[in-house]
Short mmCIF file of C-alpha atoms and ligand atoms in Angstrom, two decimals:
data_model
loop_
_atom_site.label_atom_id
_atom_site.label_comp_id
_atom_site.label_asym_id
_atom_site.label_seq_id
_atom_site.Cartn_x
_atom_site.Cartn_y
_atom_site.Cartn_z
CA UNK A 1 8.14 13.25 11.85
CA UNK A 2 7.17 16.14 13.93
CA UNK A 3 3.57 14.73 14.55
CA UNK A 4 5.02 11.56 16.22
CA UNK A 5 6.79 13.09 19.20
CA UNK A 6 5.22 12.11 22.96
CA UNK A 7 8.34 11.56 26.35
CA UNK A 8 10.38 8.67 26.70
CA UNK A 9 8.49 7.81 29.84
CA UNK A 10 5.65 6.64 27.05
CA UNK A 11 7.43 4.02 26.69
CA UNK A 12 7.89 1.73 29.50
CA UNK A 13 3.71 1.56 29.50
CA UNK A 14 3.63 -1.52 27.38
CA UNK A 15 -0.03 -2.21 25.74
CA UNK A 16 -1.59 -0.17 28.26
CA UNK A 17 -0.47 2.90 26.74
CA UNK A 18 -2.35 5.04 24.46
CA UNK A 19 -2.96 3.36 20.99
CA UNK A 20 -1.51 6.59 19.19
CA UNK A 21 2.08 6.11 21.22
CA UNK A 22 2.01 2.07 20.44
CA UNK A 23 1.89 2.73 17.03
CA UNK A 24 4.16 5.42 17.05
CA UNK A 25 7.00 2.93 19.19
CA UNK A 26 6.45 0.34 16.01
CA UNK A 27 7.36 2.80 13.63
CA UNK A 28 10.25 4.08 15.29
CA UNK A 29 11.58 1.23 15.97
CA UNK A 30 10.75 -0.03 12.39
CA UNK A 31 12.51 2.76 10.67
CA UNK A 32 15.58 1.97 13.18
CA UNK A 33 16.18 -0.88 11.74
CA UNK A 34 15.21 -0.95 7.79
CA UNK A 35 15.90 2.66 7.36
CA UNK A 36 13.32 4.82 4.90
CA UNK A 37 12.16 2.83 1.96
CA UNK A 38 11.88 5.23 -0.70
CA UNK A 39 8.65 3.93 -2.11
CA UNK A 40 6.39 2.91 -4.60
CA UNK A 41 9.55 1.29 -6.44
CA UNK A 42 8.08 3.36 -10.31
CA UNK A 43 9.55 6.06 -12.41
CA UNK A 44 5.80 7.54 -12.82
CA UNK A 45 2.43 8.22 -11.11
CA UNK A 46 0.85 5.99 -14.14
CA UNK A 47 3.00 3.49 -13.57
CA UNK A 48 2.44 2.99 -9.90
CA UNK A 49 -1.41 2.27 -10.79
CA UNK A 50 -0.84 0.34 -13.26
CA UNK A 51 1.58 -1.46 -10.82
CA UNK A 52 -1.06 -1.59 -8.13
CA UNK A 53 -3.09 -3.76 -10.19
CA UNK A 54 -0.85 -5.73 -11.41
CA UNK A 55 0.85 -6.98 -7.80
CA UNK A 56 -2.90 -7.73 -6.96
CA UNK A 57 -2.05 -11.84 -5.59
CA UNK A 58 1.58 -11.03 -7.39
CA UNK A 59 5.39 -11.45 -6.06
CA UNK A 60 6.49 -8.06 -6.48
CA UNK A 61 9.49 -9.48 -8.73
CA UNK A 62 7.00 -10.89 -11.19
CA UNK A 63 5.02 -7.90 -11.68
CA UNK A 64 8.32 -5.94 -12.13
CA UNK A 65 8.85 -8.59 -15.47
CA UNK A 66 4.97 -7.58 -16.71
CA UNK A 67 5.62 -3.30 -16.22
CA UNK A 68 9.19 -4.05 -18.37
CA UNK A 69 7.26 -6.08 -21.09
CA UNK A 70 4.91 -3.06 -20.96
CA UNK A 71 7.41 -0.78 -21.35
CA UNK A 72 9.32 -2.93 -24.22
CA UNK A 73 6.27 -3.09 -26.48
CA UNK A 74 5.82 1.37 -25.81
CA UNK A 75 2.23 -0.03 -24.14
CA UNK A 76 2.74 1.99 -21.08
CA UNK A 77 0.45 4.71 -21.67
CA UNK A 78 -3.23 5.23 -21.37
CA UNK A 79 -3.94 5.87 -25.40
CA UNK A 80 -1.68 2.47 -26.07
CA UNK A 81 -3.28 0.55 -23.17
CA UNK A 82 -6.60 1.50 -24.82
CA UNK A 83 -5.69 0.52 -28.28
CA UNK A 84 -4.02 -2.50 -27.26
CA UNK A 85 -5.86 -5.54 -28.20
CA UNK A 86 -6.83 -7.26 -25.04
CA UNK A 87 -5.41 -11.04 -25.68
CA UNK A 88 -1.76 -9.01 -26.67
CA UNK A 89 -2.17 -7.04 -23.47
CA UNK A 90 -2.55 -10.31 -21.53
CA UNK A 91 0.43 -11.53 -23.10
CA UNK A 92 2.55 -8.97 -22.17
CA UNK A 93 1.83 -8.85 -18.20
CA UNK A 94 1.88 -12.94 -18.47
CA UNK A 95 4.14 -13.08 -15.54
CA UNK A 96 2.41 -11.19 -12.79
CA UNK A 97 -0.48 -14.35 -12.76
CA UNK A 98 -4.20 -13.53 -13.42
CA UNK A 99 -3.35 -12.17 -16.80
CA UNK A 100 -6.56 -12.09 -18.29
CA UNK A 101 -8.38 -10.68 -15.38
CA UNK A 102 -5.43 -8.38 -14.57
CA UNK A 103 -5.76 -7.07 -18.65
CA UNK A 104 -9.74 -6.63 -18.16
CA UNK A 105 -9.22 -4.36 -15.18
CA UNK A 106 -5.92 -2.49 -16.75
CA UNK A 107 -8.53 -1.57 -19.73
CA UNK A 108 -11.52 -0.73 -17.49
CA UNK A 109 -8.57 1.92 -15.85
CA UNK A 110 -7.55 3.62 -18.52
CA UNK A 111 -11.37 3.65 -20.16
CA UNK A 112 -12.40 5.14 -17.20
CA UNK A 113 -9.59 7.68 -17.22
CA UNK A 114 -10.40 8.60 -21.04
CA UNK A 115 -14.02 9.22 -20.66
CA UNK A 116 -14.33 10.74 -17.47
CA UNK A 117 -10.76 12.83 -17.54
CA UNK A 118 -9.37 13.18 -20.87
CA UNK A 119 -6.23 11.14 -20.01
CA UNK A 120 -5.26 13.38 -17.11
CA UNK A 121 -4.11 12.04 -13.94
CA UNK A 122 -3.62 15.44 -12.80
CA UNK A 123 -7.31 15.74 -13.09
CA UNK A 124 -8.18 12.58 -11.66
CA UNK A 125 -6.16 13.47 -8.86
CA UNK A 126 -7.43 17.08 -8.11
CA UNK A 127 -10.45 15.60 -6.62
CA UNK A 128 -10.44 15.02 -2.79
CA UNK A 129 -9.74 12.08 -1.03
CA UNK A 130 -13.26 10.94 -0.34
CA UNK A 131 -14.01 11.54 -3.67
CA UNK A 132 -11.49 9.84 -5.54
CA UNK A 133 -11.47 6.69 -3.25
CA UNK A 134 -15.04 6.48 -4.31
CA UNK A 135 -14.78 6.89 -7.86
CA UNK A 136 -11.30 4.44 -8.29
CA UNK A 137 -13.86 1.75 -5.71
CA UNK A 138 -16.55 2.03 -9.36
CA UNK A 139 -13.84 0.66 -11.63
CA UNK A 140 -14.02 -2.93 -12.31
CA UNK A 141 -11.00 -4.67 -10.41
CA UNK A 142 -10.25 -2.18 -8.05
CA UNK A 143 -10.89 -2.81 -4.47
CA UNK A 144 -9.81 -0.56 -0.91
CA UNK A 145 -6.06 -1.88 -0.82
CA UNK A 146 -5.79 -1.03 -4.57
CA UNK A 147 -8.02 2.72 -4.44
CA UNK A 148 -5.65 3.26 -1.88
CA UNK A 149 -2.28 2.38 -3.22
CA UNK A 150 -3.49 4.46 -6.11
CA UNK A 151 -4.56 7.35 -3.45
CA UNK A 152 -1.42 7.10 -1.06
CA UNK A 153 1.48 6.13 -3.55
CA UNK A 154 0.26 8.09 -7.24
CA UNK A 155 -1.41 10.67 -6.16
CA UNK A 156 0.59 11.20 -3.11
CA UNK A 157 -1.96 11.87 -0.53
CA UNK A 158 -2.85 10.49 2.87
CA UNK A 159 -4.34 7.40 3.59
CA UNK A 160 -3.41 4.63 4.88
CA UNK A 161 -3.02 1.47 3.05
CA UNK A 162 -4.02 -2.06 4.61
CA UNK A 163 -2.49 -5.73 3.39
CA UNK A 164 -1.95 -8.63 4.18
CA UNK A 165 1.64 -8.02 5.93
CA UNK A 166 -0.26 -5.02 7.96
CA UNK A 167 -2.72 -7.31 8.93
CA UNK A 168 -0.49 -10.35 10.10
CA UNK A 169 1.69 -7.92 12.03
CA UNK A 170 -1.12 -5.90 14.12
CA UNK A 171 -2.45 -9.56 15.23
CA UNK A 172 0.65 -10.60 16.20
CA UNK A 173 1.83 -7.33 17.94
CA UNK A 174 -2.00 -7.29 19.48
CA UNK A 175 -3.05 -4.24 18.41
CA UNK A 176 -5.78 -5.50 16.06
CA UNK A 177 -9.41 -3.50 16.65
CA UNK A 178 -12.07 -5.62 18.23
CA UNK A 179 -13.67 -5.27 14.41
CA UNK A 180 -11.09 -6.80 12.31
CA UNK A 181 -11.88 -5.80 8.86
CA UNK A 182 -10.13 -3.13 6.59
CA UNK A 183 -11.83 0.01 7.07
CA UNK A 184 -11.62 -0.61 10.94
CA UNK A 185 -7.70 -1.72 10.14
CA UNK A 186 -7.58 1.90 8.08
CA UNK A 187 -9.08 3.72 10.63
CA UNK A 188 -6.99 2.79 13.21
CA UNK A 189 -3.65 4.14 11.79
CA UNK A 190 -5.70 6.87 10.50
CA UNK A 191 -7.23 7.93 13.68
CA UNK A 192 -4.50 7.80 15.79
CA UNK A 193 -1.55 8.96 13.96
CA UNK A 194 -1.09 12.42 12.01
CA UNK A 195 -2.75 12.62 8.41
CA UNK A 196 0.88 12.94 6.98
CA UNK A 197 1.11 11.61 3.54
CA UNK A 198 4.58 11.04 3.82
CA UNK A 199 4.34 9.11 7.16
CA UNK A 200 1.50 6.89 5.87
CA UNK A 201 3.80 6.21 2.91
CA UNK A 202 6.45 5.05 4.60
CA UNK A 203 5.14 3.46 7.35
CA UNK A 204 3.14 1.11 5.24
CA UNK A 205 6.30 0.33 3.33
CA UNK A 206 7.68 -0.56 6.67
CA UNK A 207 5.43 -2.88 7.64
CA UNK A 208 5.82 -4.85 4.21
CA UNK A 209 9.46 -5.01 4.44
CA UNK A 210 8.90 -6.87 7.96
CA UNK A 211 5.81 -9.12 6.67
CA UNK A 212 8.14 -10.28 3.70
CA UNK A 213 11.30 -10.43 5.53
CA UNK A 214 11.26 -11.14 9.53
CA UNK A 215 7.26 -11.54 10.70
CA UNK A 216 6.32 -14.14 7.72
CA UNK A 217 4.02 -16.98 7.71
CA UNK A 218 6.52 -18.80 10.57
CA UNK A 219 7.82 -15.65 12.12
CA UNK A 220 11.67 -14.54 12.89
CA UNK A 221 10.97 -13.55 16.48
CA UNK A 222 14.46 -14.27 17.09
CA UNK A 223 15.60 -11.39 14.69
CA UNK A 224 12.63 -9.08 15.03
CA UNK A 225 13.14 -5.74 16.13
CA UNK A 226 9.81 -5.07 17.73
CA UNK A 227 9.78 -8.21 20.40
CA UNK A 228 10.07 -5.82 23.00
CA UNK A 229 6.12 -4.87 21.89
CA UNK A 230 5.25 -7.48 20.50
CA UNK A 231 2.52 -9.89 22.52
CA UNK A 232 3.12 -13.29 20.18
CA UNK A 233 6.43 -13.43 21.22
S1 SF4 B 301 8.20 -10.67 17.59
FE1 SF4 B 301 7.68 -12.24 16.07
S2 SF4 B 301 5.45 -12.19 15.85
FE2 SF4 B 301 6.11 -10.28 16.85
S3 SF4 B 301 6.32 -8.81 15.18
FE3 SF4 B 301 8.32 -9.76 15.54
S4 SF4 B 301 8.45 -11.50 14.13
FE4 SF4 B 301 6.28 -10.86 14.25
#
């Protein structure tokens, strides 16, 4: 990423050094070792929203079962969503957990997208950041780490997305803002890295990979490739 360059002497600073070149270190050294990640794992913007509310509290794998039922029974659009009868809808996305709430906020989506933009993500999605975050935040069932999902992985522009594994890994790595919550969380990748849609994208995806894989509940440190910045080692 040409926005992420700074000198090798950066380097040998440890947590004194700038926040921006900290940041910058994980993600190198993150992408050294998983490679690029080549998310969201959908073949369409629609169904990366519809994903993103689905793998709300969900094991990826099990909302991957609920988007194939969806596509089985031809649901996966916004007109069959719509006509869909609510208990059936349930039914089908059964495995990702929370079905009934999950099926209330799927329909409040795809009302919201019939009434205010004629079924057109394209129109949806021609409104500016700001303004879209704000107007995905009004639909029942969809919170920041959802809006943005939506924002960074359907409509494929920057922000940054915060979860769980994002959360668990700045802690550990102590680089965690004195104000813990998600918009300070946001800001702090947003404010000190370049507003690269394709960065944010990937790093994020980065950062889950480790969460699920090496810096879980009872972390790896023994096969973790940032223990060289890492302060919980
Ligand atoms: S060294 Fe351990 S605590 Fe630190 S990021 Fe790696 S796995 Fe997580």
């Amino acid at each position: 990423m040409a926005g992420l360059e700074y000198s090798e002497s950066d380097v040998s600073e440890g947590h004194d050094r700038p926040l921006r070149q900290q940041l910058t270190e994980v993600y190198r050294l993150l992408l050294a070792r998983y490679g690029p990640q080549q998310w969201w794992p959908a073949d369409a913007p629609f169904e990366v929203i519809v994903g993103a509310i689905l793998t709300q509290s969900a094991a990826w794998g099990n909302v991957e079962k609920a988007i194939s039922n969806l596509k089985q029974a031809g649901a996966l659009t916004p007109v069959s969503l719509r006509k869909l009868p609510l208990d059936e809808l349930a039914g089908l996305i059964y495995p990702s957990g929370y079905y009934n709430a999950k099926a209330l906020k799927i329909k409040s989506f795809v009302e919201r997208l019939g009434d205010a933009h004629q079924d057109s993500l394209e129109r949806l999605f021609s409104l500016d950041v700001p303004s879209l975050r704000r107007e995905l935040l009004t639909i029942h069932g969809i919170g920041p780490e959802t809006a943005d999902s939506i924002i960074l992985y359907a409509a494929q522009k920057p922000v940054f997305v915060i979860d769980a594994y994002t959360r668990r890994i700045l802690s550990r790595l102590g680089l965690s803002p004195p104000r813990n919550d998600y918009s300070a969380l946001q800001e702090l990748f947003m404010e000190n890295l370049p507003t690269e849609e394709k960065l944010f994208n990937e790093y994020h995806a980065l950062l889950v990979r480790h969460g699920k894989g090496v810096c879980k509940k009872v972390p790896l440190c023994d096969q973790c490739c940032l223990r060289s910045v890492c302060l919980h080692r």
